[in-house]
């Protein structure tokens, strides 16, 4: 029994080191071995990354800015951040994910050369669950990780991430709207073989309340929807 509901965290770690790693590496990649649903999720997720990069860059250049990418997965956000010159701390509970992220970052940032381009910094990759992250960062980003947290654990998780951020915190999560809730319930009635982990949806008002409790307020919002992917993006700043 760890912070995330009775052993959930162990299940999540195990999943993202094995079946979940294989599945999500394909979804977050660019190869053709994905089905129609996975392709749709790939598209939605890439829009989330684009939207977040735009939110960040709208406030000014990222060169030299410290960014913590909590639950970095295969590095879909860490790599574009590093390409903008951000000093990225990328971490994930899954060692398989972190190894893949580091491999992809080296491929993309070194670009066949021995050295990284001047002005760019290779992200610092670490296998770490986000509860044990410490330090201070200009910006903390946590994309599509809240789906593994029930709301009663989400508040503490959000408070912890906010405590690491000096200027802004960006979160994305599956919004608990009537339509998506219904879709999820239908999904629970007919679980597919790859449905290895439980998904938790969050009401935007619950996330907002959790931020307010620790003295933060939402400055920008985004919503990404495709056929099978739904993501609410919020950017919060100290109130
Ligand atoms: N943020 C990445 C992205 O958007 O490309 C990955 C999203 S993926 C759906 C969720 C990731 O969260 C997985 O890589 C998983 O290992 C990680 N994760 C889940 N629970 C975590 C925790 N408690 N601490 C750190 N990482 C966690």
PDB file of C-alpha atoms and ligand atoms in Angstrom:
ATOM      1  CA  UNK A   1       0.000   0.000   0.000  1.00  0.00           C
ATOM      2  CA  UNK A   2       1.721   3.143  -1.251  1.00  0.00           C
ATOM      3  CA  UNK A   3       0.542   6.688  -1.838  1.00  0.00           C
ATOM      4  CA  UNK A   4      -1.551   5.725  -4.834  1.00  0.00           C
ATOM      5  CA  UNK A   5      -4.551   3.689  -3.667  1.00  0.00           C
ATOM      6  CA  UNK A   6      -3.625   0.365  -2.053  1.00  0.00           C
ATOM      7  CA  UNK A   7      -0.880  -1.045  -4.257  1.00  0.00           C
ATOM      8  CA  UNK A   8      -2.070   0.775  -7.390  1.00  0.00           C
ATOM      9  CA  UNK A   9       1.337   2.299  -7.793  1.00  0.00           C
ATOM     10  CA  UNK A  10       3.051  -1.084  -7.946  1.00  0.00           C
ATOM     11  CA  UNK A  11       0.537  -2.213 -10.552  1.00  0.00           C
ATOM     12  CA  UNK A  12       1.184   0.936 -12.591  1.00  0.00           C
ATOM     13  CA  UNK A  13       4.974   0.509 -12.345  1.00  0.00           C
ATOM     14  CA  UNK A  14       4.759  -3.136 -13.385  1.00  0.00           C
ATOM     15  CA  UNK A  15       2.413  -2.308 -16.286  1.00  0.00           C
ATOM     16  CA  UNK A  16       4.609   0.491 -17.676  1.00  0.00           C
ATOM     17  CA  UNK A  17       7.703  -1.702 -17.468  1.00  0.00           C
ATOM     18  CA  UNK A  18       6.069  -4.499 -19.468  1.00  0.00           C
ATOM     19  CA  UNK A  19       2.869  -4.639 -21.589  1.00  0.00           C
ATOM     20  CA  UNK A  20       2.136  -0.962 -21.042  1.00  0.00           C
ATOM     21  CA  UNK A  21       5.635  -0.039 -22.150  1.00  0.00           C
ATOM     22  CA  UNK A  22       5.281  -1.967 -25.440  1.00  0.00           C
ATOM     23  CA  UNK A  23       1.816  -0.558 -26.032  1.00  0.00           C
ATOM     24  CA  UNK A  24       2.547   3.081 -25.252  1.00  0.00           C
ATOM     25  CA  UNK A  25       5.946   3.127 -26.954  1.00  0.00           C
ATOM     26  CA  UNK A  26       4.095   2.244 -30.172  1.00  0.00           C
ATOM     27  CA  UNK A  27       1.321   4.773 -29.567  1.00  0.00           C
ATOM     28  CA  UNK A  28       3.821   7.557 -28.809  1.00  0.00           C
ATOM     29  CA  UNK A  29       6.067   6.524 -31.702  1.00  0.00           C
ATOM     30  CA  UNK A  30       5.663   6.911 -35.451  1.00  0.00           C
ATOM     31  CA  UNK A  31       5.646   3.348 -36.749  1.00  0.00           C
ATOM     32  CA  UNK A  32       2.695   1.772 -38.590  1.00  0.00           C
ATOM     33  CA  UNK A  33       2.075  -1.070 -36.105  1.00  0.00           C
ATOM     34  CA  UNK A  34      -0.854   0.643 -34.387  1.00  0.00           C
ATOM     35  CA  UNK A  35      -4.560  -0.036 -34.756  1.00  0.00           C
ATOM     36  CA  UNK A  36      -7.197   2.579 -35.561  1.00  0.00           C
ATOM     37  CA  UNK A  37      -7.899   3.448 -31.925  1.00  0.00           C
ATOM     38  CA  UNK A  38      -4.198   3.681 -31.074  1.00  0.00           C
ATOM     39  CA  UNK A  39      -3.601   5.894 -34.106  1.00  0.00           C
ATOM     40  CA  UNK A  40      -6.350   8.210 -32.901  1.00  0.00           C
ATOM     41  CA  UNK A  41      -4.850   8.340 -29.391  1.00  0.00           C
ATOM     42  CA  UNK A  42      -1.436   9.064 -30.961  1.00  0.00           C
ATOM     43  CA  UNK A  43      -2.951  12.022 -32.818  1.00  0.00           C
ATOM     44  CA  UNK A  44      -4.728  13.366 -29.721  1.00  0.00           C
ATOM     45  CA  UNK A  45      -1.638  13.042 -27.560  1.00  0.00           C
ATOM     46  CA  UNK A  46       0.562  14.784 -30.136  1.00  0.00           C
ATOM     47  CA  UNK A  47      -1.931  17.667 -30.131  1.00  0.00           C
ATOM     48  CA  UNK A  48      -1.614  17.851 -26.336  1.00  0.00           C
ATOM     49  CA  UNK A  49       2.172  18.104 -26.636  1.00  0.00           C
ATOM     50  CA  UNK A  50       1.867  20.806 -29.333  1.00  0.00           C
ATOM     51  CA  UNK A  51      -0.657  22.746 -27.270  1.00  0.00           C
ATOM     52  CA  UNK A  52       1.573  22.628 -24.182  1.00  0.00           C
ATOM     53  CA  UNK A  53       4.646  23.739 -26.156  1.00  0.00           C
ATOM     54  CA  UNK A  54       2.620  26.673 -27.469  1.00  0.00           C
ATOM     55  CA  UNK A  55       1.385  27.587 -23.955  1.00  0.00           C
ATOM     56  CA  UNK A  56       4.976  27.590 -22.720  1.00  0.00           C
ATOM     57  CA  UNK A  57       6.493  29.474 -25.664  1.00  0.00           C
ATOM     58  CA  UNK A  58       3.751  32.123 -25.599  1.00  0.00           C
ATOM     59  CA  UNK A  59       5.273  33.332 -22.311  1.00  0.00           C
ATOM     60  CA  UNK A  60       8.740  33.692 -23.826  1.00  0.00           C
ATOM     61  CA  UNK A  61      11.724  31.651 -24.979  1.00  0.00           C
ATOM     62  CA  UNK A  62      12.618  28.495 -23.043  1.00  0.00           C
ATOM     63  CA  UNK A  63      16.365  28.741 -23.401  1.00  0.00           C
ATOM     64  CA  UNK A  64      17.969  28.113 -19.994  1.00  0.00           C
ATOM     65  CA  UNK A  65      14.607  27.648 -18.260  1.00  0.00           C
ATOM     66  CA  UNK A  66      14.463  24.687 -15.857  1.00  0.00           C
ATOM     67  CA  UNK A  67      11.573  22.332 -16.542  1.00  0.00           C
ATOM     68  CA  UNK A  68      10.595  19.207 -14.618  1.00  0.00           C
ATOM     69  CA  UNK A  69       8.754  16.701 -16.836  1.00  0.00           C
ATOM     70  CA  UNK A  70       7.135  14.445 -14.224  1.00  0.00           C
ATOM     71  CA  UNK A  71       6.098  11.057 -15.636  1.00  0.00           C
ATOM     72  CA  UNK A  72       8.001  11.719 -18.872  1.00  0.00           C
ATOM     73  CA  UNK A  73       7.093   8.455 -20.633  1.00  0.00           C
ATOM     74  CA  UNK A  74       9.096   8.065 -23.841  1.00  0.00           C
ATOM     75  CA  UNK A  75      10.081  11.732 -23.836  1.00  0.00           C
ATOM     76  CA  UNK A  76       7.424  13.161 -26.174  1.00  0.00           C
ATOM     77  CA  UNK A  77       7.553  16.484 -24.313  1.00  0.00           C
ATOM     78  CA  UNK A  78      11.091  16.392 -22.876  1.00  0.00           C
ATOM     79  CA  UNK A  79      12.674  16.227 -26.338  1.00  0.00           C
ATOM     80  CA  UNK A  80      10.899  19.259 -27.891  1.00  0.00           C
ATOM     81  CA  UNK A  81      11.566  21.166 -24.653  1.00  0.00           C
ATOM     82  CA  UNK A  82      15.286  20.378 -24.895  1.00  0.00           C
ATOM     83  CA  UNK A  83      15.245  21.419 -28.566  1.00  0.00           C
ATOM     84  CA  UNK A  84      14.089  24.869 -27.373  1.00  0.00           C
ATOM     85  CA  UNK A  85      17.075  25.051 -25.034  1.00  0.00           C
ATOM     86  CA  UNK A  86      15.209  24.214 -21.807  1.00  0.00           C
ATOM     87  CA  UNK A  87      17.141  22.506 -19.006  1.00  0.00           C
ATOM     88  CA  UNK A  88      14.930  19.459 -18.534  1.00  0.00           C
ATOM     89  CA  UNK A  89      14.688  17.061 -15.597  1.00  0.00           C
ATOM     90  CA  UNK A  90      12.782  14.071 -16.973  1.00  0.00           C
ATOM     91  CA  UNK A  91      11.609  11.306 -14.674  1.00  0.00           C
ATOM     92  CA  UNK A  92       9.224   8.383 -14.687  1.00  0.00           C
ATOM     93  CA  UNK A  93       8.287   5.526 -12.378  1.00  0.00           C
ATOM     94  CA  UNK A  94       9.079   3.067 -15.211  1.00  0.00           C
ATOM     95  CA  UNK A  95      12.742   2.250 -15.889  1.00  0.00           C
ATOM     96  CA  UNK A  96      11.767   0.981 -19.363  1.00  0.00           C
ATOM     97  CA  UNK A  97      10.154   4.333 -20.209  1.00  0.00           C
ATOM     98  CA  UNK A  98      13.126   6.326 -18.939  1.00  0.00           C
ATOM     99  CA  UNK A  99      15.591   4.196 -20.952  1.00  0.00           C
ATOM    100  CA  UNK A 100      13.496   4.664 -24.095  1.00  0.00           C
ATOM    101  CA  UNK A 101      13.189   8.422 -23.514  1.00  0.00           C
ATOM    102  CA  UNK A 102      16.943   8.744 -23.080  1.00  0.00           C
ATOM    103  CA  UNK A 103      17.621   6.710 -26.225  1.00  0.00           C
ATOM    104  CA  UNK A 104      15.238   8.849 -28.303  1.00  0.00           C
ATOM    105  CA  UNK A 105      16.608  12.086 -26.838  1.00  0.00           C
ATOM    106  CA  UNK A 106      20.170  11.094 -27.722  1.00  0.00           C
ATOM    107  CA  UNK A 107      19.105  10.181 -31.263  1.00  0.00           C
ATOM    108  CA  UNK A 108      17.246  13.423 -31.807  1.00  0.00           C
ATOM    109  CA  UNK A 109      19.450  15.892 -29.989  1.00  0.00           C
ATOM    110  CA  UNK A 110      22.825  14.551 -31.092  1.00  0.00           C
ATOM    111  CA  UNK A 111      21.539  13.987 -34.613  1.00  0.00           C
ATOM    112  CA  UNK A 112      24.301  11.527 -35.600  1.00  0.00           C
ATOM    113  CA  UNK A 113      26.993  13.834 -34.281  1.00  0.00           C
ATOM    114  CA  UNK A 114      29.244  13.318 -31.258  1.00  0.00           C
ATOM    115  CA  UNK A 115      28.106  16.458 -29.539  1.00  0.00           C
ATOM    116  CA  UNK A 116      24.841  18.118 -28.799  1.00  0.00           C
ATOM    117  CA  UNK A 117      24.193  21.382 -30.648  1.00  0.00           C
ATOM    118  CA  UNK A 118      25.504  24.471 -28.848  1.00  0.00           C
ATOM    119  CA  UNK A 119      22.928  25.966 -26.502  1.00  0.00           C
ATOM    120  CA  UNK A 120      21.082  22.682 -26.004  1.00  0.00           C
ATOM    121  CA  UNK A 121      21.240  20.482 -22.920  1.00  0.00           C
ATOM    122  CA  UNK A 122      20.501  16.747 -22.901  1.00  0.00           C
ATOM    123  CA  UNK A 123      17.637  16.200 -20.433  1.00  0.00           C
ATOM    124  CA  UNK A 124      18.622  14.630 -17.124  1.00  0.00           C
ATOM    125  CA  UNK A 125      16.767  11.309 -17.017  1.00  0.00           C
ATOM    126  CA  UNK A 126      15.856   9.600 -13.767  1.00  0.00           C
ATOM    127  CA  UNK A 127      13.780   6.618 -12.686  1.00  0.00           C
ATOM    128  CA  UNK A 128      11.690   8.160  -9.931  1.00  0.00           C
ATOM    129  CA  UNK A 129       8.056   8.232  -8.938  1.00  0.00           C
ATOM    130  CA  UNK A 130       6.835  11.776  -8.777  1.00  0.00           C
ATOM    131  CA  UNK A 131       6.153  11.634  -5.034  1.00  0.00           C
ATOM    132  CA  UNK A 132       9.924  11.420  -4.461  1.00  0.00           C
ATOM    133  CA  UNK A 133      10.837  14.323  -6.751  1.00  0.00           C
ATOM    134  CA  UNK A 134      12.439  17.272  -5.007  1.00  0.00           C
ATOM    135  CA  UNK A 135      14.200  20.508  -5.887  1.00  0.00           C
ATOM    136  CA  UNK A 136      12.848  23.641  -7.531  1.00  0.00           C
ATOM    137  CA  UNK A 137      12.084  24.221 -11.192  1.00  0.00           C
ATOM    138  CA  UNK A 138      10.899  27.282 -13.046  1.00  0.00           C
ATOM    139  CA  UNK A 139       8.217  25.109 -14.638  1.00  0.00           C
ATOM    140  CA  UNK A 140       6.734  21.720 -13.772  1.00  0.00           C
ATOM    141  CA  UNK A 141       4.766  19.771 -16.383  1.00  0.00           C
ATOM    142  CA  UNK A 142       2.886  16.540 -15.835  1.00  0.00           C
ATOM    143  CA  UNK A 143       1.035  15.213 -18.872  1.00  0.00           C
ATOM    144  CA  UNK A 144      -1.490  12.385 -18.890  1.00  0.00           C
ATOM    145  CA  UNK A 145      -0.310  10.933 -15.560  1.00  0.00           C
ATOM    146  CA  UNK A 146      -3.289  11.932 -13.387  1.00  0.00           C
ATOM    147  CA  UNK A 147      -5.248   9.173 -15.110  1.00  0.00           C
ATOM    148  CA  UNK A 148      -3.432   6.801 -12.720  1.00  0.00           C
ATOM    149  CA  UNK A 149      -4.577   8.701  -9.610  1.00  0.00           C
ATOM    150  CA  UNK A 150      -7.985   8.513  -7.952  1.00  0.00           C
ATOM    151  CA  UNK A 151      -9.156  12.015  -6.944  1.00  0.00           C
ATOM    152  CA  UNK A 152      -8.413  11.427  -3.232  1.00  0.00           C
ATOM    153  CA  UNK A 153      -4.737  10.823  -4.140  1.00  0.00           C
ATOM    154  CA  UNK A 154      -4.695  13.456  -6.879  1.00  0.00           C
ATOM    155  CA  UNK A 155      -4.899  16.381  -4.431  1.00  0.00           C
ATOM    156  CA  UNK A 156      -1.637  15.423  -2.706  1.00  0.00           C
ATOM    157  CA  UNK A 157       0.028  14.753  -6.036  1.00  0.00           C
ATOM    158  CA  UNK A 158      -0.975  18.192  -7.373  1.00  0.00           C
ATOM    159  CA  UNK A 159       0.139  19.883  -4.134  1.00  0.00           C
ATOM    160  CA  UNK A 160       3.518  18.170  -4.353  1.00  0.00           C
ATOM    161  CA  UNK A 161       4.079  19.178  -7.988  1.00  0.00           C
ATOM    162  CA  UNK A 162       3.080  22.771  -7.183  1.00  0.00           C
ATOM    163  CA  UNK A 163       5.645  22.808  -4.339  1.00  0.00           C
ATOM    164  CA  UNK A 164       8.402  22.041  -6.882  1.00  0.00           C
ATOM    165  CA  UNK A 165       7.366  24.823  -9.268  1.00  0.00           C
ATOM    166  CA  UNK A 166       8.467  28.443  -8.969  1.00  0.00           C
ATOM    167  CA  UNK A 167       6.503  29.972 -11.848  1.00  0.00           C
ATOM    168  CA  UNK A 168       4.034  27.607 -13.436  1.00  0.00           C
ATOM    169  CA  UNK A 169       2.577  24.145 -13.381  1.00  0.00           C
ATOM    170  CA  UNK A 170       0.982  22.507 -16.398  1.00  0.00           C
ATOM    171  CA  UNK A 171      -1.224  19.453 -15.974  1.00  0.00           C
ATOM    172  CA  UNK A 172      -3.230  17.423 -18.448  1.00  0.00           C
ATOM    173  CA  UNK A 173      -5.874  14.932 -17.470  1.00  0.00           C
ATOM    174  CA  UNK A 174      -8.888  13.047 -18.828  1.00  0.00           C
ATOM    175  CA  UNK A 175     -11.853  15.288 -17.991  1.00  0.00           C
ATOM    176  CA  UNK A 176     -14.794  13.792 -16.181  1.00  0.00           C
ATOM    177  CA  UNK A 177     -17.543  15.004 -18.434  1.00  0.00           C
ATOM    178  CA  UNK A 178     -20.819  13.211 -18.898  1.00  0.00           C
ATOM    179  CA  UNK A 179     -19.941  11.998 -22.352  1.00  0.00           C
ATOM    180  CA  UNK A 180     -16.532  10.642 -21.512  1.00  0.00           C
ATOM    181  CA  UNK A 181     -17.768   9.136 -18.253  1.00  0.00           C
ATOM    182  CA  UNK A 182     -20.354   7.261 -20.227  1.00  0.00           C
ATOM    183  CA  UNK A 183     -17.785   6.115 -22.763  1.00  0.00           C
ATOM    184  CA  UNK A 184     -15.587   4.868 -19.950  1.00  0.00           C
ATOM    185  CA  UNK A 185     -18.447   2.977 -18.319  1.00  0.00           C
ATOM    186  CA  UNK A 186     -19.218   1.303 -21.605  1.00  0.00           C
ATOM    187  CA  UNK A 187     -15.519   0.442 -21.821  1.00  0.00           C
ATOM    188  CA  UNK A 188     -15.658  -1.122 -18.360  1.00  0.00           C
ATOM    189  CA  UNK A 189     -18.536  -3.310 -19.424  1.00  0.00           C
ATOM    190  CA  UNK A 190     -16.503  -4.600 -22.331  1.00  0.00           C
ATOM    191  CA  UNK A 191     -12.876  -4.489 -21.223  1.00  0.00           C
ATOM    192  CA  UNK A 192     -10.392  -5.231 -23.995  1.00  0.00           C
ATOM    193  CA  UNK A 193      -7.393  -7.498 -23.374  1.00  0.00           C
ATOM    194  CA  UNK A 194      -4.981  -4.547 -23.240  1.00  0.00           C
ATOM    195  CA  UNK A 195      -6.938  -2.762 -20.504  1.00  0.00           C
ATOM    196  CA  UNK A 196      -4.394  -3.547 -17.814  1.00  0.00           C
ATOM    197  CA  UNK A 197      -4.657  -0.498 -15.619  1.00  0.00           C
ATOM    198  CA  UNK A 198      -7.586   1.365 -14.205  1.00  0.00           C
ATOM    199  CA  UNK A 199      -8.242   4.811 -15.578  1.00  0.00           C
ATOM    200  CA  UNK A 200      -9.376   7.668 -13.325  1.00  0.00           C
ATOM    201  CA  UNK A 201     -11.158  10.682 -14.724  1.00  0.00           C
ATOM    202  CA  UNK A 202     -11.048  14.056 -13.010  1.00  0.00           C
ATOM    203  CA  UNK A 203     -13.535  16.877 -12.841  1.00  0.00           C
ATOM    204  CA  UNK A 204     -11.890  20.136 -13.812  1.00  0.00           C
ATOM    205  CA  UNK A 205     -13.434  21.738 -10.711  1.00  0.00           C
ATOM    206  CA  UNK A 206     -11.714  19.151  -8.468  1.00  0.00           C
ATOM    207  CA  UNK A 207      -8.330  19.860 -10.046  1.00  0.00           C
ATOM    208  CA  UNK A 208      -8.943  23.596  -9.753  1.00  0.00           C
ATOM    209  CA  UNK A 209      -9.873  23.237  -6.070  1.00  0.00           C
ATOM    210  CA  UNK A 210      -6.717  21.200  -5.392  1.00  0.00           C
ATOM    211  CA  UNK A 211      -4.641  23.996  -6.962  1.00  0.00           C
ATOM    212  CA  UNK A 212      -6.484  26.725  -5.025  1.00  0.00           C
ATOM    213  CA  UNK A 213      -5.927  24.888  -1.733  1.00  0.00           C
ATOM    214  CA  UNK A 214      -2.158  25.354  -2.179  1.00  0.00           C
ATOM    215  CA  UNK A 215      -2.438  28.948  -3.389  1.00  0.00           C
ATOM    216  CA  UNK A 216      -2.372  28.487  -7.154  1.00  0.00           C
ATOM    217  CA  UNK A 217      -4.814  29.662  -9.810  1.00  0.00           C
ATOM    218  CA  UNK A 218      -5.491  28.578 -13.385  1.00  0.00           C
ATOM    219  CA  UNK A 219      -4.299  31.061 -16.012  1.00  0.00           C
ATOM    220  CA  UNK A 220      -4.859  29.132 -19.247  1.00  0.00           C
ATOM    221  CA  UNK A 221      -6.935  26.164 -20.310  1.00  0.00           C
ATOM    222  CA  UNK A 222      -6.905  23.929 -23.342  1.00  0.00           C
ATOM    223  CA  UNK A 223      -9.048  21.010 -24.435  1.00  0.00           C
ATOM    224  CA  UNK A 224      -7.946  18.332 -26.852  1.00  0.00           C
ATOM    225  CA  UNK A 225     -10.474  15.849 -28.162  1.00  0.00           C
ATOM    226  CA  UNK A 226     -10.256  13.286 -30.894  1.00  0.00           C
ATOM    227  CA  UNK A 227     -12.486  10.249 -31.265  1.00  0.00           C
ATOM    228  CA  UNK A 228     -10.857   8.232 -28.460  1.00  0.00           C
ATOM    229  CA  UNK A 229      -8.643  10.739 -26.668  1.00  0.00           C
ATOM    230  CA  UNK A 230      -9.767  13.502 -24.335  1.00  0.00           C
ATOM    231  CA  UNK A 231      -7.449  15.793 -22.485  1.00  0.00           C
ATOM    232  CA  UNK A 232      -7.994  18.941 -20.452  1.00  0.00           C
ATOM    233  CA  UNK A 233      -4.859  21.049 -20.142  1.00  0.00           C
ATOM    234  CA  UNK A 234      -4.481  23.624 -17.384  1.00  0.00           C
ATOM    235  CA  UNK A 235      -1.654  26.034 -16.737  1.00  0.00           C
ATOM    236  CA  UNK A 236      -1.545  27.245 -13.145  1.00  0.00           C
ATOM    237  CA  UNK A 237       0.480  30.026 -11.541  1.00  0.00           C
ATOM    238  CA  UNK A 238       0.902  31.166  -7.937  1.00  0.00           C
ATOM    239  CA  UNK A 239      -2.250  33.144  -7.064  1.00  0.00           C
TER     240      UNK A 239
HETATM  241  N1  LIG B   1       3.884  12.269 -19.828  1.00  0.00           N
HETATM  242  C1  LIG B   1       4.174  11.348 -20.923  1.00  0.00           C
HETATM  243  C2  LIG B   1       3.580  11.861 -22.200  1.00  0.00           C
HETATM  244  O1  LIG B   1       2.569  12.594 -22.145  1.00  0.00           O
HETATM  245  O2  LIG B   1       4.098  11.539 -23.289  1.00  0.00           O
HETATM  246  C3  LIG B   1       3.701   9.924 -20.623  1.00  0.00           C
HETATM  247  C4  LIG B   1       2.209   9.713 -20.357  1.00  0.00           C
HETATM  248  S1  LIG B   1       1.797   7.995 -20.012  1.00  0.00           S
HETATM  249  C5  LIG B   1       0.067   7.871 -20.350  1.00  0.00           C
HETATM  250  C6  LIG B   1       1.816   7.938 -18.246  1.00  0.00           C
HETATM  251  C7  LIG B   1       3.221   7.823 -17.666  1.00  0.00           C
HETATM  252  O3  LIG B   1       3.150   8.101 -16.263  1.00  0.00           O
HETATM  253  C8  LIG B   1       3.862   6.452 -17.813  1.00  0.00           C
HETATM  254  O4  LIG B   1       5.126   6.571 -18.423  1.00  0.00           O
HETATM  255  C9  LIG B   1       3.971   5.968 -16.367  1.00  0.00           C
HETATM  256  O5  LIG B   1       5.080   5.129 -16.149  1.00  0.00           O
HETATM  257  C10 LIG B   1       4.058   7.264 -15.591  1.00  0.00           C
HETATM  258  N2  LIG B   1       3.628   7.210 -14.185  1.00  0.00           N
HETATM  259  C11 LIG B   1       2.500   6.677 -13.662  1.00  0.00           C
HETATM  260  N3  LIG B   1       2.447   6.848 -12.329  1.00  0.00           N
HETATM  261  C12 LIG B   1       3.584   7.513 -11.976  1.00  0.00           C
HETATM  262  C13 LIG B   1       4.119   7.984 -10.736  1.00  0.00           C
HETATM  263  N4  LIG B   1       3.491   7.799  -9.591  1.00  0.00           N
HETATM  264  N5  LIG B   1       5.306   8.632 -10.757  1.00  0.00           N
HETATM  265  C14 LIG B   1       5.959   8.834 -11.935  1.00  0.00           C
HETATM  266  N6  LIG B   1       5.511   8.396 -13.128  1.00  0.00           N
HETATM  267  C15 LIG B   1       4.332   7.756 -13.157  1.00  0.00           C
END
